[in-house]
Short mmCIF file of C-alpha atoms in Angstrom, two decimals:
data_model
loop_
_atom_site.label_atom_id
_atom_site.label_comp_id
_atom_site.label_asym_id
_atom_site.label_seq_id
_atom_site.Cartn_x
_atom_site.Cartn_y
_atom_site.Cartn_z
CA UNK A 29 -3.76 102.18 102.91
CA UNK A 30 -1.45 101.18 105.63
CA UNK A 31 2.12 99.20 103.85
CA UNK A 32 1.28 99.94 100.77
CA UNK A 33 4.49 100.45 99.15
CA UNK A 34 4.54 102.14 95.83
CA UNK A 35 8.19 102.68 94.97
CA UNK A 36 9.48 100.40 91.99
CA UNK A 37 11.54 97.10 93.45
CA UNK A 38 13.99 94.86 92.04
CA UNK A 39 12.89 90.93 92.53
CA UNK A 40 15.98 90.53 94.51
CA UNK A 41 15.46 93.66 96.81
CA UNK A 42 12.55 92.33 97.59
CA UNK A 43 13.07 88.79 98.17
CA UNK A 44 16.08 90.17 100.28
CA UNK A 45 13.94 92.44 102.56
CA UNK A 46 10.91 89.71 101.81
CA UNK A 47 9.75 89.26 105.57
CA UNK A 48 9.81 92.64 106.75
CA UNK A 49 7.85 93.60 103.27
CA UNK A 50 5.73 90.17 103.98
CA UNK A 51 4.60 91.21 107.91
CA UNK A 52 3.92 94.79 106.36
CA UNK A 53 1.31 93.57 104.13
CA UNK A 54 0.27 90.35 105.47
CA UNK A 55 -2.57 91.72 107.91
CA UNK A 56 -3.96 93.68 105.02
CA UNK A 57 -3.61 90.38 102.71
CA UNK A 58 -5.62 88.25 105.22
CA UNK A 59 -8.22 90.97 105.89
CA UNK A 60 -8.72 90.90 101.82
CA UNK A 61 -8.77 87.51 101.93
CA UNK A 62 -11.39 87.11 104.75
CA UNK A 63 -13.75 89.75 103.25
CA UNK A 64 -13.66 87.70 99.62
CA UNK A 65 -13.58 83.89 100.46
CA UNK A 66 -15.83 84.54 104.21
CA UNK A 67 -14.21 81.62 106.07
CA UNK A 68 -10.87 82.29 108.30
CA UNK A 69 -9.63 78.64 107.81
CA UNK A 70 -9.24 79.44 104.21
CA UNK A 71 -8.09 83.22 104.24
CA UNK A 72 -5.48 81.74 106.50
CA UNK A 73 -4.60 79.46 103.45
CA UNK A 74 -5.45 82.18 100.82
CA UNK A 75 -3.35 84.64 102.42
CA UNK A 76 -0.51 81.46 103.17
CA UNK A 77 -1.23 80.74 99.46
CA UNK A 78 -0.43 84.36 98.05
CA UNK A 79 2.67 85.04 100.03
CA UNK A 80 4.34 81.50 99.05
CA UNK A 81 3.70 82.32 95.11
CA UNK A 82 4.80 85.80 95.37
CA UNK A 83 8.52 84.33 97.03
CA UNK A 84 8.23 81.99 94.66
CA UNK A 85 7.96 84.29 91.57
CA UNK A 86 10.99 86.37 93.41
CA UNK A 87 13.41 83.56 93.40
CA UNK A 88 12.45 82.86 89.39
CA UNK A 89 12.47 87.08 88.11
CA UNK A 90 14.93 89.60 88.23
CA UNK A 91 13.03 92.15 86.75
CA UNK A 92 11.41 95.45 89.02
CA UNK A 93 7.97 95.25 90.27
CA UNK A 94 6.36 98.89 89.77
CA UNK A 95 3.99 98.19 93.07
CA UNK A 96 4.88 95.54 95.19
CA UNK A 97 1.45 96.02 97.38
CA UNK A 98 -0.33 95.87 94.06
CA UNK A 99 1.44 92.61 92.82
CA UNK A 100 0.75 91.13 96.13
CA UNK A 101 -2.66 91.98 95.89
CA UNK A 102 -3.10 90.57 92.54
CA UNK A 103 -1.81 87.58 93.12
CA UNK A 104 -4.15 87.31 96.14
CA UNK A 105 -7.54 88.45 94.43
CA UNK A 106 -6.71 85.30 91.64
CA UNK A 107 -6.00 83.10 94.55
CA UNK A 108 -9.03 83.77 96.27
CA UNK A 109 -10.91 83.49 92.64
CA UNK A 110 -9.20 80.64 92.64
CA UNK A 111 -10.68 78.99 96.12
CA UNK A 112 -14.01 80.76 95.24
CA UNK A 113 -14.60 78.64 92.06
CA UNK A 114 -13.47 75.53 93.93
CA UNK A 115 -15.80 76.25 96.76
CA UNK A 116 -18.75 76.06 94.28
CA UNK A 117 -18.24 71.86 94.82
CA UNK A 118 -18.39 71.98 98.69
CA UNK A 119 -21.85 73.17 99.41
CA UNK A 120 -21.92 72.10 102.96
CA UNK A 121 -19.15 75.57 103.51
CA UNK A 122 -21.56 77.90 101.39
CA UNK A 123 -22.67 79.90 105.14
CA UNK A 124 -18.91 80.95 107.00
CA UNK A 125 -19.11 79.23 110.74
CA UNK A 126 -20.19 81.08 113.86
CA UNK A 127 -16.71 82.04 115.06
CA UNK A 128 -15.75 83.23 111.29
CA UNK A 129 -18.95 85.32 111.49
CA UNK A 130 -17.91 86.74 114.58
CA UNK A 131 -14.64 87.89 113.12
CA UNK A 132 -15.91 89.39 109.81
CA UNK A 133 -18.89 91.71 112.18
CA UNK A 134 -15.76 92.29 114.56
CA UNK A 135 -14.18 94.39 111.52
CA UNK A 136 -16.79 96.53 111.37
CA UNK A 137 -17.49 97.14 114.87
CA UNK A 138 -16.84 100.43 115.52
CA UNK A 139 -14.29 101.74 118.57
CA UNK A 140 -16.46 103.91 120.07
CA UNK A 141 -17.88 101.99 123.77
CA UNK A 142 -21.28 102.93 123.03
CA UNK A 143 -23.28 99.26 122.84
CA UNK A 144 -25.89 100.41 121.04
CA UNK A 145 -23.22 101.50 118.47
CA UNK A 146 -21.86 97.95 118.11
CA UNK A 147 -24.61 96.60 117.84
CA UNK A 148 -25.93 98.52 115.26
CA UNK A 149 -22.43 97.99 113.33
CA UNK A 150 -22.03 94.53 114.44
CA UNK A 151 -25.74 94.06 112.13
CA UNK A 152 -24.80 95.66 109.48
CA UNK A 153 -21.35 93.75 109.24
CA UNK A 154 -23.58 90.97 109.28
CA UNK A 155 -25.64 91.98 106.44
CA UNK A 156 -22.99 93.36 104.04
CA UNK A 157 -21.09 89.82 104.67
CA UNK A 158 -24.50 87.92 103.67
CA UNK A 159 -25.09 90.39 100.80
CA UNK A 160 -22.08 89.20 99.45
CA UNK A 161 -22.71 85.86 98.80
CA UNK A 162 -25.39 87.00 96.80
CA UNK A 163 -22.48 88.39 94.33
CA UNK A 164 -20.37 86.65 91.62
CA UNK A 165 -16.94 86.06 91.68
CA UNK A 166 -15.95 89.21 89.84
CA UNK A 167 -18.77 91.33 91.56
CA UNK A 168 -17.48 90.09 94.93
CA UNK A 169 -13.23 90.60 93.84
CA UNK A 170 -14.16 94.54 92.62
CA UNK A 171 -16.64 95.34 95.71
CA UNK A 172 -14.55 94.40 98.13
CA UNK A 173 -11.27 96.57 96.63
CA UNK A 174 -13.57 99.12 96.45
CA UNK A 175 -15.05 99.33 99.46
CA UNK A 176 -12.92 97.87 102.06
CA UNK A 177 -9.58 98.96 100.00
CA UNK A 178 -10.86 101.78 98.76
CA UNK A 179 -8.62 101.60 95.55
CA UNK A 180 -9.16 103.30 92.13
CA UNK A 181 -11.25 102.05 89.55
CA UNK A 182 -8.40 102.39 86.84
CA UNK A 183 -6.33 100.44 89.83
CA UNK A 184 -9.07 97.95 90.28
CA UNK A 185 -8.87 97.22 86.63
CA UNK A 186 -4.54 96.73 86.26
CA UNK A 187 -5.72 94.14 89.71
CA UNK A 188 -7.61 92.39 88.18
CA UNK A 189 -6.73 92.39 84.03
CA UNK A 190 -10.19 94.33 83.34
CA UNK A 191 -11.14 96.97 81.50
CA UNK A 192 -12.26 99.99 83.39
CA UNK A 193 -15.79 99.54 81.67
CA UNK A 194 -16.06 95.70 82.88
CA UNK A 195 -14.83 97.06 86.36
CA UNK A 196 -17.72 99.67 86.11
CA UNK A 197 -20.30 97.14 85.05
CA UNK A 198 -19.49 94.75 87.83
CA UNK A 199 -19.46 97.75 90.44
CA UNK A 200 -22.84 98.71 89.36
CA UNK A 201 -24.23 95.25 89.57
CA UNK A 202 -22.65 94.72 93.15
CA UNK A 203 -24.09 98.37 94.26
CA UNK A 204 -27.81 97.12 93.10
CA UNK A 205 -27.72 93.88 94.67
CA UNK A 206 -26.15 95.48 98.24
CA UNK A 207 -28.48 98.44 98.02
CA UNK A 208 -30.64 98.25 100.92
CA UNK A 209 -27.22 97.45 103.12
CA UNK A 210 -25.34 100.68 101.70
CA UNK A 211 -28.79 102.73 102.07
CA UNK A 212 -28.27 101.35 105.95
CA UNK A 213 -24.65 101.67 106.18
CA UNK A 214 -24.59 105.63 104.44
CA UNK A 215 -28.31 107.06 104.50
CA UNK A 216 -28.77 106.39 108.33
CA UNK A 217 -25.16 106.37 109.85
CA UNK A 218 -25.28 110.27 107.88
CA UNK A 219 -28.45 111.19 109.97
CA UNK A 220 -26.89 111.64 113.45
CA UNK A 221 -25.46 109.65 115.64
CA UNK A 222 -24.89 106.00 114.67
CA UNK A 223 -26.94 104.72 118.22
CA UNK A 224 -29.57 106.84 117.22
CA UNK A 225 -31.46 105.09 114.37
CA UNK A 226 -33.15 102.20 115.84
CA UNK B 5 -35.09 121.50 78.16
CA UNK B 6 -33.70 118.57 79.38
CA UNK B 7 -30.10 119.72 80.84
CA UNK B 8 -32.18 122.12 82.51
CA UNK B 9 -34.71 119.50 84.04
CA UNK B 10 -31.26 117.87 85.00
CA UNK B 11 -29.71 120.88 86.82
CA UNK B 12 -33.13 121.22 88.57
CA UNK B 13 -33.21 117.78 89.44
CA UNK B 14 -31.82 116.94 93.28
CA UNK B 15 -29.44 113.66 93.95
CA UNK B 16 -31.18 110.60 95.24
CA UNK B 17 -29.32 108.89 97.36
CA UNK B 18 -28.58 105.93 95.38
CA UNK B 19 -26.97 108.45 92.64
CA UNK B 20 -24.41 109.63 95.75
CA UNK B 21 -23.40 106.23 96.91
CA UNK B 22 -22.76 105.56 93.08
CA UNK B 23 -21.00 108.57 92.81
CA UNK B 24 -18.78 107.52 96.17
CA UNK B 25 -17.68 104.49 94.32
CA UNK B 26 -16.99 106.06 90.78
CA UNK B 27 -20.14 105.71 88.84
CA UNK B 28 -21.92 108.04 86.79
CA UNK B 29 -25.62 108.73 88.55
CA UNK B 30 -28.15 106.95 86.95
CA UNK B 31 -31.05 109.59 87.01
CA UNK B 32 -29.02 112.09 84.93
CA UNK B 33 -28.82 114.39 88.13
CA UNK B 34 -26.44 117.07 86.78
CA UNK B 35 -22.62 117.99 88.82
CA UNK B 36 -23.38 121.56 88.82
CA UNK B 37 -26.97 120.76 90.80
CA UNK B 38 -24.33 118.84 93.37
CA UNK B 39 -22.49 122.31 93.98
CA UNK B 40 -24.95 124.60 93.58
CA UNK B 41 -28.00 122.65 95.42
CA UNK B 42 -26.85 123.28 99.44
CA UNK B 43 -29.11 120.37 100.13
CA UNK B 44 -27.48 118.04 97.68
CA UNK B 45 -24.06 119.36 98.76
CA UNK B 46 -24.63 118.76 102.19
CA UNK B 47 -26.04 114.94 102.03
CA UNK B 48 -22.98 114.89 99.69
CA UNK B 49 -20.81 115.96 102.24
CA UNK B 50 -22.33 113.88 105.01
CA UNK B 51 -22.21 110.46 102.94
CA UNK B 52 -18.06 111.61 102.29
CA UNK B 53 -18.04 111.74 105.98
CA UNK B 54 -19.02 108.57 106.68
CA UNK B 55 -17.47 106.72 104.32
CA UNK B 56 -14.19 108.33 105.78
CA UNK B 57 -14.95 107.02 109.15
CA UNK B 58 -15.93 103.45 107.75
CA UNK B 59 -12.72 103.10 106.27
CA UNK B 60 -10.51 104.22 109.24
CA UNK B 61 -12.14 101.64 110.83
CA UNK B 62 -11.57 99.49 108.43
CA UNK B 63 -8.30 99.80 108.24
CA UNK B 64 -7.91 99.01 112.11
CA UNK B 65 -9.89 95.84 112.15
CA UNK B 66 -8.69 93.83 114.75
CA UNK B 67 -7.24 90.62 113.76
CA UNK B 68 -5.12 88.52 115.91
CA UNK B 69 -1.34 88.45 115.84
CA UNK B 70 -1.35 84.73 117.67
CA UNK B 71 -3.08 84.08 113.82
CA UNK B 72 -0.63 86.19 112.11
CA UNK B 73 2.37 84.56 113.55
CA UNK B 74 1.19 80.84 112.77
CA UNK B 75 0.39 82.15 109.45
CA UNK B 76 3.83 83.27 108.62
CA UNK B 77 5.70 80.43 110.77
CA UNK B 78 3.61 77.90 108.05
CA UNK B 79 4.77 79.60 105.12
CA UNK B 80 8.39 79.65 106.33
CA UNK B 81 8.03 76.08 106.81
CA UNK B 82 6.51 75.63 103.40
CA UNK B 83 9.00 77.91 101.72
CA UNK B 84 11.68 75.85 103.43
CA UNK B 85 10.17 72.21 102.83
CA UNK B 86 7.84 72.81 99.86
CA UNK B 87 7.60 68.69 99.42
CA UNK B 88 6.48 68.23 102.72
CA UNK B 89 3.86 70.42 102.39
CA UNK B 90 2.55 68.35 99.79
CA UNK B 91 3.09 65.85 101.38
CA UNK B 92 0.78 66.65 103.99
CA UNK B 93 -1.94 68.16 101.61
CA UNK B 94 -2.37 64.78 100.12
CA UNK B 95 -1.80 62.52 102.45
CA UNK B 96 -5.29 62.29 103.78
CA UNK B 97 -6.47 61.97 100.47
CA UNK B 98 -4.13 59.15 99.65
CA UNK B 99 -5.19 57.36 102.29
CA UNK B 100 -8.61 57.98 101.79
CA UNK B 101 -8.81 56.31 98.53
CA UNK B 102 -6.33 53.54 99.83
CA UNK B 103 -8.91 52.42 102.45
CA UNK B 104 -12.26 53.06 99.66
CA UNK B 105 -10.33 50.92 97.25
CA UNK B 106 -9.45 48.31 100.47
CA UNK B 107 -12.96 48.57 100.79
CA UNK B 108 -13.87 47.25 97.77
CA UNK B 109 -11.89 44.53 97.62
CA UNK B 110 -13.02 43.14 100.66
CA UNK B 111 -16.63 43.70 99.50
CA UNK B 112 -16.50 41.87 96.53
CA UNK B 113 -14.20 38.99 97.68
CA UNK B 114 -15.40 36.46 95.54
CA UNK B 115 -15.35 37.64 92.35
CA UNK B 116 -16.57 35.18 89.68
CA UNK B 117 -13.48 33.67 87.62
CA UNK B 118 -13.29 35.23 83.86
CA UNK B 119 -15.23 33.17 80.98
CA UNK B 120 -13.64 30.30 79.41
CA UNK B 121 -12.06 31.47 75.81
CA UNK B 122 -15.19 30.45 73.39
CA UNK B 123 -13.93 27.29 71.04
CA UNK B 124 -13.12 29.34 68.03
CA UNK B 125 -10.45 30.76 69.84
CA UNK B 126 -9.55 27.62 71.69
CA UNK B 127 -9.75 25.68 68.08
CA UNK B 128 -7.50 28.64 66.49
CA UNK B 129 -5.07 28.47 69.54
CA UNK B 130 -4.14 24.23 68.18
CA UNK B 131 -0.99 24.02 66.82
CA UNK B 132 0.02 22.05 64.02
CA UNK B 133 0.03 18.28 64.00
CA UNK B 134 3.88 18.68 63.19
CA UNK B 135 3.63 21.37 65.84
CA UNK B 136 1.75 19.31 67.98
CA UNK B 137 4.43 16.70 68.57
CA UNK B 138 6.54 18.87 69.70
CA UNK B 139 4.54 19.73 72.42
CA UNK B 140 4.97 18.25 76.23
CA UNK B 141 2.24 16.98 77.98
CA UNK B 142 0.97 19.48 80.20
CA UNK B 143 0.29 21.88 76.95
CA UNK B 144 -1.57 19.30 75.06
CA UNK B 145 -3.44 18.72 77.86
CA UNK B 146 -4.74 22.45 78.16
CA UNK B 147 -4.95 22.59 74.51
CA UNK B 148 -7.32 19.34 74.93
CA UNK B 149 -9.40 21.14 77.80
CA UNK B 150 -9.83 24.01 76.22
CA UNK B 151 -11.21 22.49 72.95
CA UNK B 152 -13.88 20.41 75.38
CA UNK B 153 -14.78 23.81 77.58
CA UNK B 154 -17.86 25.28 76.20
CA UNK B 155 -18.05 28.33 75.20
CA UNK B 156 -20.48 29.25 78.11
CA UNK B 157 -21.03 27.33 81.90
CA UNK B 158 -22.88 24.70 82.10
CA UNK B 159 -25.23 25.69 84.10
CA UNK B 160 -26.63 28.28 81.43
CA UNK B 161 -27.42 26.04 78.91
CA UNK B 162 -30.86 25.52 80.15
CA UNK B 163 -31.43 29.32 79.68
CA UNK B 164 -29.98 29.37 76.01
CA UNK B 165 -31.84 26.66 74.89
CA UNK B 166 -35.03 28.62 76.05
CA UNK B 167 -33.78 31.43 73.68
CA UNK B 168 -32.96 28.74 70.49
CA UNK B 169 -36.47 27.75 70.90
CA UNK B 170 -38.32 30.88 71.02
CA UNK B 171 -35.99 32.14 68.13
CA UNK B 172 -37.40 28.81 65.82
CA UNK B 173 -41.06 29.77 66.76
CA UNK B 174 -40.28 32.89 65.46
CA UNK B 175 -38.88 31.89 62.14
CA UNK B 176 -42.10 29.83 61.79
#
């Protein structure tokens, strides 16, 4: 995945190289944060949220940090887990807004001109957002490293202080309740060309 | 018997998207059907394919650098100024209390004044007699007053006799 670092750093490298590092990994921060909490407004503060803790635990260690992109992401899964909880209490932001919506299908509109093509990925963006608010928390944090991040399940696990098992369990629950949008998004893209299946 | 109903056995498709995220199939569809089966293999290979392209695409999601920029220009300014941002979280919720509470007070203007102290506490509030010549005569006139105020208005007594009386009947 693109800036993912994975050479060991000392706190104060990286707090000295901390805003190169921080625009390296910020667009794949947000996106993370976008595709768990579902509202830009508050991956913007998510993402704002994870980058301000991480300089903030720089200034305080001096010891190395084995991943930095892990560590990052870490910090921005619990921050998100975080927001999620809280947004429990404010009902009236359960569905994201129009224009969120329309940035969410956007990232998984394909590049290819072909309309029928977009449209066709625009739905299914659509329906794999919706399907996860059907998840929990956990469900939601592990589906979304797996499939957007495509990260180990052993990786998954250090991210989010799980066993592999747990991570498994929650995977398998998240693949059951998103079935009929994977069956979509593999079973049909797989047969042919994407504009050709509806 | 049954590894061999197993290696007979094709993939469903479910069992391949588990096994593109990790997970063991649940149908007990064996690994050596996967190679062997040129059918399995190829829906296999086909689902691999996708998934591929889904991710590259992913990965190049478009998201704008206009929202980038502000996002990093308001962390700077946070990492900077880290009590202003505070600052700025709470202050509508400061003030949003200050004018509920504002509120309130200017619903309930007249609030009723708090009950006279009942007599025994008046009585046990009396000073001495030795005391009391000591005192000037602003206290002895309080102490007076407060020894004379009953214990609850006046205007309630009708209401509490009502009570005395149904609590004799009672007795009888």
């Amino acid at each position: 995945m693109e800036g993912q670092a994975t050479e060991a750093l000392g706190a104060p490298a990286l707090l000295a190289r901390f805003p190169s590092w921080m625009a390296g990994e910020q667009r794949r921060v947000f996106l993370l944060c976008l595709r768990m909490v579902g509202d830009a407004d508050e991956a913007d503060s998510a993402a704002q949220d994870a980058f301000f803790k991480a300089y903030q635990s720089l200034e305080k260690q001096s010891c190395d940090i084995d991943d930095p992109a892990r560590w990052v992401t870490r910090i921005a899964v619990n921050t998100c887990l975080d927001r999620l909880r809280s947004k429990r209490w404010q009902f009236w932001r359960n569905r994201p807004r129009s224009e969120d919506e329309v940035t969410i299908l956007a990232m998984a509109a394909t590049s290819e001109p072909d309309a029928e093509d977009r449209l066709f990925a625009l739905e299914l963006g659509k329906r794999l957002a919706a399907g996860l608010d059907c998840l929990s928390n956990r469900q939601r944090a592990v589906f979304t490293l797996r499939h957007y991040e495509d990260r180990s399940l052993e990786e998954i696990a250090r991210i989010l202080g799980l066993d592999v098992g747990t991570v498994k369990a929650h995977l398998n629950r998240a693949l059951t309740k998103l079935r009929r949008e994977l069956q979509d998004l593999y079973e049909l893209s797989s047969r042919g060309g994407r504009g050709k299946r509806r | 018997m049954d590894s061999m109903r197993n290696a007979e056995r094709h993939w469903q498709y479910d069992d391949l998207v588990r096994r593109l995220y990790g997970l063991e199939p649940e149908s007990g569809a064996s690994e050596e059907h996967l190679v062997e089966c040129r059918e399995c293999f190829g829906r296999w290979e086909a689902l691999q394919l996708v998934r591929a392209e889904y991710l590259s695409e992913a990965e190049t999601s478009p998201v704008s650098e206009s929202r980038l920029v502000s996002q990093r220009r308001a962390l700077w300014a946070r990492i900077d100024h880290p009590g202003r941002f505070w600052i700025s979280k709470w202050a509508p919720v400061a003030a949003t209390s200050m004018m509920l509470a504002a509120g309130l007070v200017l619903l309930h203007p007249n609030r009723p004044a708090p009950a006279p102290a009942p007599i025994s506490q008046a009585s046990q509030s009396i000073r001495q007699p030795d005391a009391a010549a000591q005192l000037s005569d602003s206290e002895l006139f309080s102490d007076l007053s407060a020894m004379a105020m009953p214990a609850a208005p006046k205007a309630a007594e009708p209401i509490r006799g009502l009570f005395e009386d149904s609590g004799n009947e009672r007795s009888y």
